[in-house]
């Protein structure tokens, strides 16, 4: 019963927060409206989110977000330097990263993270979800790239969203 | 507003402008579709990011209450930018665009 009324308990406060930011006000009326939207929208979009989202280690998630933000800044500097340098020297490559994640949410978060960070774009998920094809702007060592993706991003995501 | 604040804001806005420019420059300088994809998606996140921080600080210190719209812009940008980059890359693989990197064999095959 509880699960049917509130299929995604985490989504409700998140949507309410987004609503308050959108109207840029914290008036009681808007808080109530935000909570109502946070309750109603998950009900109507239920079929897009078949599996419940469970965050097991909030602290690990927070550290992961910090690592990603730091990497984004470093990525920007690295990419800027490569763009300003000589384009002929770049070594672009496709790298196949084997996945240990299984849940949809974790995989899409990993793909998004890869797109946001150092000179890499996730290009394709294998039909069997066993690997993710990643395009690197300047890959010196494919093994090192795979290792760093697995170590820095995949491991914490696995800890947070799967067991 | 103090003079110090002006310097901080100018620094943020200039950083944002420089990174956004470098991102666009990437479109002109890089040599194949896949590498070009990296310029606008990466260099602009920091560029737009610092512009947004500057905007939030400026409008918050003007005395009309805290301005947090920028947080939302950042959030939506970080959700949509990687998704569009991923879709562009996927479409490019599907169409077998010319690539400097050796494309994986099965990549061009249409998915079932």
mmCIF file of C-alpha atoms in Angstrom:
data_model
loop_
_atom_site.group_PDB
_atom_site.id
_atom_site.type_symbol
_atom_site.label_atom_id
_atom_site.label_comp_id
_atom_site.label_asym_id
_atom_site.label_seq_id
_atom_site.Cartn_x
_atom_site.Cartn_y
_atom_site.Cartn_z
ATOM 1 C CA UNK A 1 0.000 0.000 0.000
ATOM 2 C CA UNK A 2 2.735 2.414 1.030
ATOM 3 C CA UNK A 3 4.785 1.449 -1.990
ATOM 4 C CA UNK A 4 1.889 2.059 -4.320
ATOM 5 C CA UNK A 5 1.183 5.515 -2.939
ATOM 6 C CA UNK A 6 4.804 6.544 -2.806
ATOM 7 C CA UNK A 7 6.729 4.524 -5.401
ATOM 8 C CA UNK A 8 9.904 6.629 -5.212
ATOM 9 C CA UNK A 9 10.347 8.191 -1.779
ATOM 10 C CA UNK A 10 13.601 9.889 -2.855
ATOM 11 C CA UNK A 11 12.089 11.509 -5.922
ATOM 12 C CA UNK A 12 9.455 13.423 -3.941
ATOM 13 C CA UNK A 13 11.782 15.736 -1.960
ATOM 14 C CA UNK A 14 14.036 16.099 -5.026
ATOM 15 C CA UNK A 15 11.145 17.275 -7.220
ATOM 16 C CA UNK A 16 9.848 19.534 -4.442
ATOM 17 C CA UNK A 17 13.313 21.121 -4.190
ATOM 18 C CA UNK A 18 13.450 21.647 -7.964
ATOM 19 C CA UNK A 19 10.010 23.270 -7.844
ATOM 20 C CA UNK A 20 11.077 25.664 -5.075
ATOM 21 C CA UNK A 21 14.164 26.576 -7.083
ATOM 22 C CA UNK A 22 12.054 27.152 -10.189
ATOM 23 C CA UNK A 23 9.728 29.596 -8.454
ATOM 24 C CA UNK A 24 12.680 30.948 -6.423
ATOM 25 C CA UNK A 25 10.636 31.153 -3.241
ATOM 26 C CA UNK A 26 10.153 29.197 -0.023
ATOM 27 C CA UNK A 27 6.618 30.382 0.793
ATOM 28 C CA UNK A 28 4.521 27.747 2.593
ATOM 29 C CA UNK A 29 2.103 27.568 -0.345
ATOM 30 C CA UNK A 30 4.878 26.717 -2.742
ATOM 31 C CA UNK A 31 6.277 24.094 -0.369
ATOM 32 C CA UNK A 32 2.869 22.368 -0.306
ATOM 33 C CA UNK A 33 2.514 22.630 -4.088
ATOM 34 C CA UNK A 34 6.079 21.322 -4.528
ATOM 35 C CA UNK A 35 5.404 18.338 -2.291
ATOM 36 C CA UNK A 36 2.172 17.653 -4.180
ATOM 37 C CA UNK A 37 4.014 17.716 -7.515
ATOM 38 C CA UNK A 38 6.742 15.531 -5.996
ATOM 39 C CA UNK A 39 4.070 13.032 -5.035
ATOM 40 C CA UNK A 40 1.997 13.172 -8.244
ATOM 41 C CA UNK A 41 4.714 13.177 -10.912
ATOM 42 C CA UNK A 42 6.320 9.872 -9.808
ATOM 43 C CA UNK A 43 2.863 8.278 -9.886
ATOM 44 C CA UNK A 44 2.312 9.331 -13.491
ATOM 45 C CA UNK A 45 5.816 8.424 -14.632
ATOM 46 C CA UNK A 46 5.855 5.124 -12.807
ATOM 47 C CA UNK A 47 6.264 3.020 -15.907
ATOM 48 C CA UNK A 48 9.535 4.735 -16.812
ATOM 49 C CA UNK A 49 11.039 3.719 -13.474
ATOM 50 C CA UNK A 50 10.125 0.098 -13.007
ATOM 51 C CA UNK A 51 12.736 -0.667 -10.357
ATOM 52 C CA UNK A 52 12.851 1.193 -7.047
ATOM 53 C CA UNK A 53 15.855 3.432 -6.485
ATOM 54 C CA UNK A 54 17.766 2.611 -3.349
ATOM 55 C CA UNK A 55 20.806 4.510 -2.203
ATOM 56 C CA UNK A 56 22.840 2.319 0.079
ATOM 57 C CA UNK A 57 25.782 4.527 0.984
ATOM 58 C CA UNK A 58 24.891 8.221 0.873
ATOM 59 C CA UNK A 59 28.419 9.212 1.942
ATOM 60 C CA UNK A 60 29.997 7.227 -0.873
ATOM 61 C CA UNK A 61 27.594 8.948 -3.266
ATOM 62 C CA UNK A 62 28.605 12.353 -1.922
ATOM 63 C CA UNK A 63 32.303 11.515 -2.312
ATOM 64 C CA UNK A 64 31.593 10.281 -5.835
ATOM 65 C CA UNK A 65 29.921 13.596 -6.727
ATOM 66 C CA UNK A 66 32.932 15.488 -5.343
ATOM 67 C CA UNK A 67 35.365 13.343 -7.336
ATOM 68 C CA UNK A 68 33.304 13.942 -10.494
ATOM 69 C CA UNK A 69 33.179 17.723 -9.958
ATOM 70 C CA UNK A 70 36.942 17.788 -9.428
ATOM 71 C CA UNK A 71 37.442 15.673 -12.548
ATOM 72 C CA UNK A 72 35.228 18.012 -14.592
ATOM 73 C CA UNK A 73 37.475 20.958 -13.760
ATOM 74 C CA UNK A 74 40.620 18.961 -14.542
ATOM 75 C CA UNK A 75 38.953 17.629 -17.708
ATOM 76 C CA UNK A 76 38.221 21.104 -18.926
ATOM 77 C CA UNK A 77 41.811 22.209 -18.464
ATOM 78 C CA UNK A 78 43.115 19.080 -20.172
ATOM 79 C CA UNK A 79 40.716 19.366 -23.112
ATOM 80 C CA UNK A 80 41.412 23.100 -23.466
ATOM 81 C CA UNK A 81 45.150 22.411 -23.618
ATOM 82 C CA UNK A 82 44.647 19.720 -26.265
ATOM 83 C CA UNK A 83 42.442 21.960 -28.393
ATOM 84 C CA UNK A 84 44.993 24.764 -28.254
ATOM 85 C CA UNK A 85 47.864 22.335 -28.913
ATOM 86 C CA UNK A 86 48.477 20.686 -32.234
ATOM 87 C CA UNK A 87 45.465 18.606 -33.290
ATOM 88 C CA UNK A 88 47.731 16.268 -35.308
ATOM 89 C CA UNK A 89 49.277 15.027 -32.069
ATOM 90 C CA UNK A 90 45.999 13.729 -30.642
ATOM 91 C CA UNK A 91 45.546 9.994 -30.360
ATOM 92 C CA UNK A 92 41.776 9.463 -30.446
ATOM 93 C CA UNK A 93 40.662 5.906 -29.818
ATOM 94 C CA UNK A 94 37.626 3.760 -29.154
ATOM 95 C CA UNK A 95 37.906 1.752 -25.972
ATOM 96 C CA UNK A 96 35.610 -1.032 -24.881
ATOM 97 C CA UNK A 97 35.018 -0.836 -21.129
ATOM 98 C CA UNK A 98 33.632 -4.062 -19.616
ATOM 99 C CA UNK A 99 30.801 -3.338 -17.191
ATOM 100 C CA UNK A 100 30.281 -4.830 -13.770
ATOM 101 C CA UNK A 101 27.080 -2.823 -13.204
ATOM 102 C CA UNK A 102 23.707 -4.341 -13.943
ATOM 103 C CA UNK A 103 20.988 -1.863 -12.942
ATOM 104 C CA UNK A 104 19.711 0.596 -15.559
ATOM 105 C CA UNK A 105 20.134 3.617 -13.337
ATOM 106 C CA UNK A 106 23.727 2.792 -12.401
ATOM 107 C CA UNK A 107 24.678 2.187 -16.037
ATOM 108 C CA UNK A 108 23.124 5.441 -17.237
ATOM 109 C CA UNK A 109 24.791 7.363 -14.418
ATOM 110 C CA UNK A 110 28.134 5.828 -15.379
ATOM 111 C CA UNK A 111 27.599 6.736 -19.051
ATOM 112 C CA UNK A 112 26.660 10.295 -18.076
ATOM 113 C CA UNK A 113 29.695 10.609 -15.825
ATOM 114 C CA UNK A 114 31.986 9.404 -18.587
ATOM 115 C CA UNK A 115 30.536 12.017 -20.919
ATOM 116 C CA UNK A 116 31.105 14.763 -18.360
ATOM 117 C CA UNK A 117 34.744 13.968 -17.574
ATOM 118 C CA UNK A 118 38.258 14.038 -19.083
ATOM 119 C CA UNK A 119 38.168 13.818 -22.870
ATOM 120 C CA UNK A 120 35.837 10.832 -23.002
ATOM 121 C CA UNK A 121 32.382 10.355 -24.505
ATOM 122 C CA UNK A 122 30.410 7.181 -24.016
ATOM 123 C CA UNK A 123 29.320 6.166 -27.477
ATOM 124 C CA UNK A 124 27.393 2.944 -27.221
ATOM 125 C CA UNK A 125 26.177 0.387 -24.768
ATOM 126 C CA UNK A 126 26.569 -3.162 -26.030
ATOM 127 C CA UNK A 127 23.173 -4.798 -26.674
ATOM 128 C CA UNK A 128 23.904 -7.359 -23.955
ATOM 129 C CA UNK A 129 24.928 -4.580 -21.505
ATOM 130 C CA UNK A 130 28.262 -6.253 -20.946
ATOM 131 C CA UNK A 131 30.371 -3.341 -22.092
ATOM 132 C CA UNK A 132 30.322 0.353 -22.867
ATOM 133 C CA UNK A 133 32.066 1.779 -25.912
ATOM 134 C CA UNK A 134 33.969 4.926 -24.992
ATOM 135 C CA UNK A 135 35.607 7.392 -27.348
ATOM 136 C CA UNK A 136 38.683 9.082 -25.928
ATOM 137 C CA UNK A 137 40.065 12.334 -27.297
ATOM 138 C CA UNK A 138 43.674 11.538 -26.494
ATOM 139 C CA UNK A 139 44.294 8.010 -25.287
ATOM 140 C CA UNK A 140 47.896 7.182 -24.440
ATOM 141 C CA UNK A 141 47.145 3.876 -22.750
ATOM 142 C CA UNK A 142 43.788 2.179 -23.264
ATOM 143 C CA UNK A 143 44.257 -0.181 -20.299
ATOM 144 C CA UNK A 144 44.988 2.721 -17.963
ATOM 145 C CA UNK A 145 41.828 4.512 -19.164
ATOM 146 C CA UNK A 146 39.672 1.430 -18.583
ATOM 147 C CA UNK A 147 41.241 0.959 -15.167
ATOM 148 C CA UNK A 148 40.646 4.553 -14.110
ATOM 149 C CA UNK A 149 37.002 4.502 -15.266
ATOM 150 C CA UNK A 150 36.366 1.284 -13.376
ATOM 151 C CA UNK A 151 38.234 2.456 -10.298
ATOM 152 C CA UNK A 152 37.020 6.049 -10.046
ATOM 153 C CA UNK A 153 33.433 5.830 -11.272
ATOM 154 C CA UNK A 154 32.176 2.304 -11.565
ATOM 155 C CA UNK A 155 33.266 1.015 -8.163
ATOM 156 C CA UNK A 156 31.508 3.734 -6.093
ATOM 157 C CA UNK A 157 28.355 3.507 -8.259
ATOM 158 C CA UNK A 158 28.260 -0.219 -7.732
ATOM 159 C CA UNK A 159 28.636 0.285 -3.999
ATOM 160 C CA UNK A 160 25.822 2.847 -3.878
ATOM 161 C CA UNK A 161 23.196 1.361 -6.178
ATOM 162 C CA UNK A 162 23.933 -2.346 -6.083
ATOM 163 C CA UNK A 163 25.398 -4.460 -3.362
ATOM 164 C CA UNK B 1 29.235 46.067 -3.770
ATOM 165 C CA UNK B 2 32.839 46.005 -2.714
ATOM 166 C CA UNK B 3 35.683 46.364 -5.138
ATOM 167 C CA UNK B 4 37.000 42.924 -4.199
ATOM 168 C CA UNK B 5 33.700 41.400 -5.297
ATOM 169 C CA UNK B 6 33.974 43.128 -8.645
ATOM 170 C CA UNK B 7 37.363 41.528 -9.234
ATOM 171 C CA UNK B 8 36.103 38.077 -8.293
ATOM 172 C CA UNK B 9 33.087 38.432 -10.586
ATOM 173 C CA UNK B 10 35.165 39.754 -13.467
ATOM 174 C CA UNK B 11 37.561 36.862 -13.042
ATOM 175 C CA UNK B 12 34.693 34.341 -13.117
ATOM 176 C CA UNK B 13 33.086 35.930 -16.175
ATOM 177 C CA UNK B 14 36.380 36.096 -18.060
ATOM 178 C CA UNK B 15 37.189 32.467 -17.177
ATOM 179 C CA UNK B 16 33.751 31.459 -18.402
ATOM 180 C CA UNK B 17 34.158 33.376 -21.635
ATOM 181 C CA UNK B 18 37.627 31.922 -22.278
ATOM 182 C CA UNK B 19 36.507 28.337 -21.758
ATOM 183 C CA UNK B 20 33.381 28.765 -23.850
ATOM 184 C CA UNK B 21 35.530 30.240 -26.607
ATOM 185 C CA UNK B 22 38.047 27.391 -26.440
ATOM 186 C CA UNK B 23 35.167 24.932 -26.662
ATOM 187 C CA UNK B 24 33.913 26.560 -29.840
ATOM 188 C CA UNK B 25 37.446 26.797 -31.188
ATOM 189 C CA UNK B 26 37.612 23.031 -30.796
ATOM 190 C CA UNK B 27 34.839 22.697 -33.370
ATOM 191 C CA UNK B 28 36.986 24.487 -35.924
ATOM 192 C CA UNK B 29 40.365 22.971 -35.063
ATOM 193 C CA UNK B 30 39.718 19.308 -34.415
ATOM 194 C CA UNK B 31 39.646 16.997 -37.361
ATOM 195 C CA UNK B 32 36.923 14.395 -37.149
ATOM 196 C CA UNK B 33 33.389 14.236 -35.836
ATOM 197 C CA UNK B 34 34.212 12.258 -32.713
ATOM 198 C CA UNK B 35 37.017 14.508 -31.521
ATOM 199 C CA UNK B 36 34.941 17.600 -32.312
ATOM 200 C CA UNK B 37 32.300 16.238 -30.000
ATOM 201 C CA UNK B 38 34.706 16.688 -27.073
ATOM 202 C CA UNK B 39 35.178 20.431 -27.500
ATOM 203 C CA UNK B 40 31.663 21.771 -26.959
ATOM 204 C CA UNK B 41 30.591 19.134 -24.432
ATOM 205 C CA UNK B 42 33.559 19.519 -22.111
ATOM 206 C CA UNK B 43 35.127 22.911 -22.333
ATOM 207 C CA UNK B 44 31.736 24.567 -22.151
ATOM 208 C CA UNK B 45 30.625 22.865 -18.934
ATOM 209 C CA UNK B 46 33.267 24.766 -16.979
ATOM 210 C CA UNK B 47 32.710 27.875 -19.089
ATOM 211 C CA UNK B 48 28.982 27.988 -18.524
ATOM 212 C CA UNK B 49 29.577 26.821 -14.941
ATOM 213 C CA UNK B 50 31.678 29.813 -13.992
ATOM 214 C CA UNK B 51 29.333 32.208 -15.794
ATOM 215 C CA UNK B 52 26.478 30.785 -13.732
ATOM 216 C CA UNK B 53 28.411 31.091 -10.457
ATOM 217 C CA UNK B 54 29.141 34.714 -11.357
ATOM 218 C CA UNK B 55 25.449 35.299 -12.099
ATOM 219 C CA UNK B 56 24.317 33.689 -8.833
ATOM 220 C CA UNK B 57 26.795 35.706 -6.769
ATOM 221 C CA UNK B 58 25.964 38.962 -8.548
ATOM 222 C CA UNK B 59 22.207 38.706 -8.193
ATOM 223 C CA UNK B 60 22.458 37.390 -4.617
ATOM 224 C CA UNK B 61 24.598 40.315 -3.457
ATOM 225 C CA UNK B 62 22.367 42.939 -5.062
ATOM 226 C CA UNK B 63 20.071 42.730 -2.080
ATOM 227 C CA UNK B 64 17.010 41.244 -3.736
ATOM 228 C CA UNK B 65 17.290 37.936 -1.969
ATOM 229 C CA UNK B 66 19.258 34.858 -2.873
ATOM 230 C CA UNK B 67 19.182 33.906 -6.530
ATOM 231 C CA UNK B 68 19.219 30.160 -7.015
ATOM 232 C CA UNK B 69 17.914 29.778 -10.559
ATOM 233 C CA UNK B 70 21.487 29.158 -11.615
ATOM 234 C CA UNK B 71 21.582 25.942 -9.601
ATOM 235 C CA UNK B 72 18.758 24.631 -11.774
ATOM 236 C CA UNK B 73 20.464 25.707 -14.983
ATOM 237 C CA UNK B 74 23.577 23.817 -13.867
ATOM 238 C CA UNK B 75 21.516 20.769 -12.974
ATOM 239 C CA UNK B 76 19.693 20.671 -16.319
ATOM 240 C CA UNK B 77 22.916 21.332 -18.207
ATOM 241 C CA UNK B 78 24.655 18.448 -16.466
ATOM 242 C CA UNK B 79 21.743 16.138 -17.202
ATOM 243 C CA UNK B 80 21.260 17.078 -20.847
ATOM 244 C CA UNK B 81 24.801 17.734 -22.133
ATOM 245 C CA UNK B 82 26.095 14.165 -21.684
ATOM 246 C CA UNK B 83 22.904 12.639 -23.046
ATOM 247 C CA UNK B 84 23.064 14.650 -26.252
ATOM 248 C CA UNK B 85 26.794 13.906 -26.626
ATOM 249 C CA UNK B 86 26.064 10.210 -26.199
ATOM 250 C CA UNK B 87 23.257 10.289 -28.770
ATOM 251 C CA UNK B 88 25.404 12.184 -31.288
ATOM 252 C CA UNK B 89 28.220 9.678 -30.861
ATOM 253 C CA UNK B 90 25.824 6.789 -31.218
ATOM 254 C CA UNK B 91 24.263 8.232 -34.359
ATOM 255 C CA UNK B 92 27.746 8.817 -35.797
ATOM 256 C CA UNK B 93 28.691 5.199 -35.167
ATOM 257 C CA UNK B 94 25.480 4.079 -36.770
ATOM 258 C CA UNK B 95 26.157 6.141 -39.904
ATOM 259 C CA UNK B 96 29.820 4.999 -39.935
ATOM 260 C CA UNK B 97 31.225 8.492 -40.123
ATOM 261 C CA UNK B 98 34.889 8.852 -41.014
ATOM 262 C CA UNK B 99 36.905 8.499 -37.841
ATOM 263 C CA UNK B 100 40.543 9.076 -36.950
ATOM 264 C CA UNK B 101 40.310 6.375 -34.328
ATOM 265 C CA UNK B 102 39.917 2.820 -35.454
ATOM 266 C CA UNK B 103 36.213 2.153 -35.104
ATOM 267 C CA UNK B 104 35.277 -1.165 -33.535
ATOM 268 C CA UNK B 105 33.984 -3.708 -36.034
ATOM 269 C CA UNK B 106 30.516 -4.335 -34.752
ATOM 270 C CA UNK B 107 29.909 -0.670 -33.977
ATOM 271 C CA UNK B 108 28.344 0.242 -37.326
ATOM 272 C CA UNK B 109 25.962 -2.621 -37.380
ATOM 273 C CA UNK B 110 22.370 -1.582 -36.797
ATOM 274 C CA UNK B 111 21.064 -2.807 -33.510
ATOM 275 C CA UNK B 112 18.225 -5.219 -33.318
#
